[in-house]
Amino acid sequence: ILDQELGRFGEALIERAATPTIKALLSFGESVRQKNLDWARERLPDLDEKHLKVINELTRRTIIGLLESPIHNLKTDVAWNEQRHLVERLFALDGGE
């Protein structure tokens, strides 16, 4: 039981340490998404609300799909968490430690 609880505690510490980087990564993704949505709206001004909703959802799902694996690894993998500064540098994140 003690080994299980120590394992859970270790996992919680990894996730907690990665939280600022994960938040910055999600913020970065949302910024990229919004810039691309604005770009599309400027070039397609006649799109109706239905099509804009589809484009919005498409871009949201794309960003989530791209960031899902790095975020999962930051939350669960000690090696990734120890290298989170590399993730911050690769994505030019200011919100990490």
Tab-separated table of N, CA and C in Angstrom:
chain	number	residue	atom	x	y	z
A	1	ILE	N	0.833	-1.197	0.000
A	1	ILE	CA	0.000	0.000	0.000
A	1	ILE	C	0.870	1.250	0.000
A	2	LEU	N	1.917	1.216	0.794
A	2	LEU	CA	2.806	2.372	0.874
A	2	LEU	C	3.456	2.662	-0.483
A	3	ASP	N	3.881	1.610	-1.189
A	3	ASP	CA	4.471	1.791	-2.518
A	3	ASP	C	3.476	2.413	-3.496
A	4	GLN	N	2.219	1.980	-3.424
A	4	GLN	CA	1.185	2.540	-4.300
A	4	GLN	C	0.968	4.021	-4.008
A	5	GLU	N	0.883	4.351	-2.736
A	5	GLU	CA	0.658	5.746	-2.360
A	5	GLU	C	1.853	6.623	-2.723
A	6	LEU	N	3.053	6.106	-2.549
A	6	LEU	CA	4.243	6.847	-2.960
A	6	LEU	C	4.256	7.069	-4.468
A	7	GLY	N	3.831	6.057	-5.208
A	7	GLY	CA	3.736	6.193	-6.661
A	7	GLY	C	2.735	7.263	-7.058
A	8	ARG	N	1.585	7.261	-6.417
A	8	ARG	CA	0.560	8.275	-6.710
A	8	ARG	C	1.056	9.672	-6.344
A	9	PHE	N	1.740	9.764	-5.216
A	9	PHE	CA	2.273	11.054	-4.794
A	9	PHE	C	3.310	11.553	-5.802
A	10	GLY	N	4.169	10.656	-6.268
A	10	GLY	CA	5.164	11.028	-7.279
A	10	GLY	C	4.510	11.513	-8.562
A	11	GLU	N	3.465	10.830	-8.985
A	11	GLU	CA	2.733	11.249	-10.185
A	11	GLU	C	2.114	12.636	-9.993
A	12	ALA	N	1.569	12.873	-8.818
A	12	ALA	CA	0.969	14.180	-8.539
A	12	ALA	C	2.017	15.283	-8.565
A	13	LEU	N	3.210	14.995	-8.053
A	13	LEU	CA	4.293	15.978	-8.080
A	13	LEU	C	4.723	16.302	-9.504
A	14	ILE	N	4.803	15.270	-10.346
A	14	ILE	CA	5.176	15.475	-11.748
A	14	ILE	C	4.151	16.379	-12.427
A	15	GLU	N	2.873	16.059	-12.235
A	15	GLU	CA	1.820	16.844	-12.883
A	15	GLU	C	1.821	18.284	-12.366
A	16	ARG	N	1.996	18.454	-11.078
A	16	ARG	CA	1.997	19.801	-10.498
A	16	ARG	C	3.164	20.631	-11.034
A	17	ALA	N	4.325	20.020	-11.164
A	17	ALA	CA	5.492	20.746	-11.672
A	17	ALA	C	5.309	21.157	-13.130
A	18	ALA	N	4.560	20.353	-13.875
A	18	ALA	CA	4.363	20.623	-15.301
A	18	ALA	C	3.235	21.613	-15.573
A	19	THR	N	2.415	21.922	-14.579
A	19	THR	CA	1.229	22.753	-14.787
A	19	THR	C	1.518	24.099	-15.445
A	20	PRO	N	2.515	24.876	-15.005
A	20	PRO	CA	2.762	26.160	-15.673
A	20	PRO	C	3.122	25.998	-17.150
A	21	THR	N	3.899	24.982	-17.459
A	21	THR	CA	4.283	24.740	-18.851
A	21	THR	C	3.070	24.328	-19.675
A	22	ILE	N	2.230	23.483	-19.116
A	22	ILE	CA	1.026	23.034	-19.820
A	22	ILE	C	0.096	24.215	-20.086
A	23	LYS	N	-0.097	25.059	-19.092
A	23	LYS	CA	-0.948	26.238	-19.280
A	23	LYS	C	-0.384	27.149	-20.365
A	24	ALA	N	0.928	27.353	-20.351
A	24	ALA	CA	1.555	28.203	-21.370
A	24	ALA	C	1.426	27.575	-22.756
A	25	LEU	N	1.550	26.260	-22.833
A	25	LEU	CA	1.429	25.560	-24.109
A	25	LEU	C	0.008	25.685	-24.657
A	26	LEU	N	-0.991	25.525	-23.802
A	26	LEU	CA	-2.378	25.688	-24.225
A	26	LEU	C	-2.668	27.126	-24.649
A	27	SER	N	-2.122	28.070	-23.932
A	27	SER	CA	-2.298	29.478	-24.291
A	27	SER	C	-1.659	29.776	-25.643
A	28	PHE	N	-0.488	29.231	-25.869
A	28	PHE	CA	0.195	29.384	-27.157
A	28	PHE	C	-0.666	28.807	-28.281
A	29	GLY	N	-1.195	27.605	-28.072
A	29	GLY	CA	-2.048	26.973	-29.081
A	29	GLY	C	-3.282	27.792	-29.379
A	30	GLU	N	-3.902	28.339	-28.341
A	30	GLU	CA	-5.098	29.160	-28.533
A	30	GLU	C	-4.760	30.440	-29.292
A	31	SER	N	-3.605	31.006	-29.025
A	31	SER	CA	-3.177	32.213	-29.737
A	31	SER	C	-2.998	31.929	-31.230
A	32	VAL	N	-2.362	30.835	-31.546
A	32	VAL	CA	-2.173	30.440	-32.947
A	32	VAL	C	-3.530	30.201	-33.605
A	33	ARG	N	-4.414	29.533	-32.896
A	33	ARG	CA	-5.752	29.236	-33.413
A	33	ARG	C	-6.511	30.520	-33.713
A	34	GLN	N	-6.496	31.465	-32.785
A	34	GLN	CA	-7.218	32.716	-32.981
A	34	GLN	C	-6.658	33.518	-34.154
A	35	LYS	N	-5.355	33.534	-34.305
A	35	LYS	CA	-4.737	34.242	-35.435
A	35	LYS	C	-5.201	33.632	-36.760
A	36	ASN	N	-5.274	32.315	-36.803
A	36	ASN	CA	-5.707	31.655	-38.031
A	36	ASN	C	-7.195	31.838	-38.287
A	37	LEU	N	-7.996	31.867	-37.233
A	37	LEU	CA	-9.420	32.160	-37.399
A	37	LEU	C	-9.629	33.572	-37.943
A	38	ASP	N	-8.894	34.523	-37.396
A	38	ASP	CA	-8.987	35.903	-37.884
A	38	ASP	C	-8.585	35.989	-39.353
A	39	TRP	N	-7.520	35.287	-39.696
A	39	TRP	CA	-7.045	35.258	-41.081
A	39	TRP	C	-8.147	34.724	-42.003
A	40	ALA	N	-8.775	33.628	-41.607
A	40	ALA	CA	-9.825	33.021	-42.432
A	40	ALA	C	-11.037	33.943	-42.550
A	41	ARG	N	-11.415	34.581	-41.459
A	41	ARG	CA	-12.576	35.490	-41.493
A	41	ARG	C	-12.343	36.667	-42.433
A	42	GLU	N	-11.125	37.173	-42.456
A	42	GLU	CA	-10.805	38.292	-43.351
A	42	GLU	C	-10.905	37.879	-44.812
A	43	ARG	N	-10.520	36.660	-45.108
A	43	ARG	CA	-10.503	36.205	-46.495
A	43	ARG	C	-11.828	35.611	-46.951
A	44	LEU	N	-12.657	35.246	-46.005
A	44	LEU	CA	-13.959	34.658	-46.328
A	44	LEU	C	-15.071	35.415	-45.589
A	45	PRO	N	-15.253	36.687	-45.893
A	45	PRO	CA	-16.211	37.504	-45.133
A	45	PRO	C	-17.671	37.086	-45.309
A	46	ASP	N	-17.976	36.333	-46.331
A	46	ASP	CA	-19.363	35.953	-46.599
A	46	ASP	C	-19.782	34.646	-45.939
A	47	LEU	N	-18.904	34.056	-45.125
A	47	LEU	CA	-19.278	32.803	-44.457
A	47	LEU	C	-20.405	33.051	-43.465
A	48	ASP	N	-21.358	32.119	-43.473
A	48	ASP	CA	-22.443	32.253	-42.507
A	48	ASP	C	-22.014	31.668	-41.160
A	49	GLU	N	-22.857	31.866	-40.168
A	49	GLU	CA	-22.535	31.450	-38.794
A	49	GLU	C	-22.295	29.936	-38.691
A	50	LYS	N	-23.036	29.155	-39.441
A	50	LYS	CA	-22.877	27.687	-39.417
A	50	LYS	C	-21.467	27.303	-39.863
A	51	HIS	N	-21.003	27.895	-40.949
A	51	HIS	CA	-19.670	27.567	-41.454
A	51	HIS	C	-18.575	28.085	-40.517
A	52	LEU	N	-18.781	29.245	-39.925
A	52	LEU	CA	-17.808	29.773	-38.969
A	52	LEU	C	-17.682	28.863	-37.749
A	53	LYS	N	-18.803	28.300	-37.307
A	53	LYS	CA	-18.766	27.366	-36.176
A	53	LYS	C	-17.967	26.113	-36.529
A	54	VAL	N	-18.144	25.625	-37.745
A	54	VAL	CA	-17.405	24.437	-38.177
A	54	VAL	C	-15.908	24.743	-38.237
A	55	ILE	N	-15.544	25.891	-38.791
A	55	ILE	CA	-14.133	26.273	-38.874
A	55	ILE	C	-13.555	26.458	-37.473
A	56	ASN	N	-14.322	27.078	-36.590
A	56	ASN	CA	-13.887	27.259	-35.209
A	56	ASN	C	-13.605	25.912	-34.540
A	57	GLU	N	-14.525	24.980	-34.694
A	57	GLU	CA	-14.357	23.653	-34.090
A	57	GLU	C	-13.193	22.897	-34.730
A	58	LEU	N	-13.040	23.036	-36.024
A	58	LEU	CA	-11.927	22.385	-36.724
A	58	LEU	C	-10.587	22.876	-36.180
A	59	THR	N	-10.449	24.179	-36.034
A	59	THR	CA	-9.177	24.713	-35.537
A	59	THR	C	-8.946	24.309	-34.083
A	60	ARG	N	-10.000	24.293	-33.291
A	60	ARG	CA	-9.876	23.877	-31.889
A	60	ARG	C	-9.412	22.426	-31.786
A	61	ARG	N	-10.040	21.566	-32.587
A	61	ARG	CA	-9.665	20.146	-32.572
A	61	ARG	C	-8.241	19.929	-33.094
A	62	THR	N	-7.830	20.728	-34.061
A	62	THR	CA	-6.479	20.609	-34.603
A	62	THR	C	-5.448	20.941	-33.532
A	63	ILE	N	-5.648	22.041	-32.830
A	63	ILE	CA	-4.706	22.433	-31.779
A	63	ILE	C	-4.672	21.386	-30.674
A	64	ILE	N	-5.827	20.926	-30.245
A	64	ILE	CA	-5.885	19.894	-29.205
A	64	ILE	C	-5.151	18.640	-29.669
A	65	GLY	N	-5.376	18.249	-30.918
A	65	GLY	CA	-4.705	17.058	-31.447
A	65	GLY	C	-3.195	17.203	-31.482
A	66	LEU	N	-2.714	18.376	-31.844
A	66	LEU	CA	-1.272	18.604	-31.898
A	66	LEU	C	-0.628	18.639	-30.515
A	67	LEU	N	-1.336	19.161	-29.538
A	67	LEU	CA	-0.752	19.341	-28.204
A	67	LEU	C	-1.051	18.197	-27.242
A	68	GLU	N	-1.942	17.303	-27.620
A	68	GLU	CA	-2.371	16.230	-26.722
A	68	GLU	C	-1.205	15.367	-26.230
A	69	SER	N	-0.376	14.917	-27.121
A	69	SER	CA	0.723	14.037	-26.728
A	69	SER	C	1.763	14.736	-25.854
A	70	PRO	N	2.247	15.939	-26.242
A	70	PRO	CA	3.206	16.594	-25.349
A	70	PRO	C	2.622	16.889	-23.966
A	71	ILE	N	1.361	17.283	-23.911
A	71	ILE	CA	0.746	17.573	-22.612
A	71	ILE	C	0.627	16.308	-21.781
A	72	HIS	N	0.183	15.239	-22.391
A	72	HIS	CA	0.085	13.956	-21.674
A	72	HIS	C	1.454	13.543	-21.137
A	73	ASN	N	2.472	13.658	-21.976
A	73	ASN	CA	3.807	13.258	-21.547
A	73	ASN	C	4.344	14.150	-20.435
A	74	LEU	N	4.066	15.434	-20.513
A	74	LEU	CA	4.492	16.341	-19.442
A	74	LEU	C	3.826	15.980	-18.116
A	75	LYS	N	2.580	15.522	-18.183
A	75	LYS	CA	1.844	15.166	-16.972
A	75	LYS	C	2.293	13.837	-16.367
A	76	THR	N	2.766	12.926	-17.205
A	76	THR	CA	2.959	11.557	-16.715
A	76	THR	C	4.374	11.023	-16.796
A	77	ASP	N	5.220	11.617	-17.584
A	77	ASP	CA	6.538	11.040	-17.841
A	77	ASP	C	7.623	11.875	-17.157
A	78	VAL	N	8.349	11.243	-16.250
A	78	VAL	CA	9.398	11.938	-15.506
A	78	VAL	C	10.425	12.545	-16.453
A	79	ALA	N	10.829	11.819	-17.477
A	79	ALA	CA	11.849	12.320	-18.407
A	79	ALA	C	11.355	13.577	-19.123
A	80	TRP	N	10.089	13.572	-19.570
A	80	TRP	CA	9.533	14.758	-20.237
A	80	TRP	C	9.457	15.901	-19.253
A	81	ASN	N	9.018	15.607	-18.045
A	81	ASN	CA	8.857	16.666	-17.062
A	81	ASN	C	10.204	17.287	-16.723
A	82	GLU	N	11.236	16.473	-16.639
A	82	GLU	CA	12.565	16.995	-16.353
A	82	GLU	C	13.086	17.845	-17.506
A	83	GLN	N	12.571	17.641	-18.689
A	83	GLN	CA	12.997	18.396	-19.867
A	83	GLN	C	11.968	19.447	-20.275
A	84	ARG	N	11.083	19.816	-19.376
A	84	ARG	CA	10.034	20.763	-19.749
A	84	ARG	C	10.593	22.104	-20.206
A	85	HIS	N	11.773	22.457	-19.705
A	85	HIS	CA	12.391	23.704	-20.189
A	85	HIS	C	12.663	23.632	-21.690
A	86	LEU	N	12.929	22.422	-22.188
A	86	LEU	CA	13.124	22.246	-23.625
A	86	LEU	C	11.807	22.490	-24.378
A	87	VAL	N	10.711	21.983	-23.845
A	87	VAL	CA	9.396	22.224	-24.448
A	87	VAL	C	9.113	23.722	-24.450
A	88	GLU	N	9.403	24.380	-23.331
A	88	GLU	CA	9.188	25.825	-23.238
A	88	GLU	C	10.010	26.568	-24.281
A	89	ARG	N	11.229	26.120	-24.473
A	89	ARG	CA	12.104	26.765	-25.452
A	89	ARG	C	11.643	26.487	-26.883
A	90	LEU	N	11.279	25.240	-27.167
A	90	LEU	CA	10.832	24.869	-28.512
A	90	LEU	C	9.598	25.656	-28.945
A	91	PHE	N	8.686	25.880	-28.006
A	91	PHE	CA	7.451	26.596	-28.320
A	91	PHE	C	7.516	28.072	-27.955
A	92	ALA	N	8.692	28.538	-27.513
A	92	ALA	CA	8.894	29.934	-27.106
A	92	ALA	C	7.846	30.362	-26.094
A	93	LEU	N	7.696	29.571	-25.043
A	93	LEU	CA	6.700	29.835	-24.015
A	93	LEU	C	7.298	30.721	-22.929
A	94	ASP	N	6.581	31.746	-22.558
A	94	ASP	CA	7.026	32.625	-21.491
A	94	ASP	C	6.463	32.203	-20.151
A	95	GLY	N	5.385	31.396	-20.169
A	95	GLY	CA	4.681	31.065	-18.930
A	95	GLY	C	5.291	29.940	-18.129
A	96	GLY	N	6.323	29.269	-18.670
A	96	GLY	CA	6.931	28.177	-17.916
A	96	GLY	C	7.877	28.696	-16.879
A	97	GLU	N	8.413	27.791	-16.104
A	97	GLU	CA	9.330	28.175	-15.024
A	97	GLU	C	10.644	28.635	-15.585
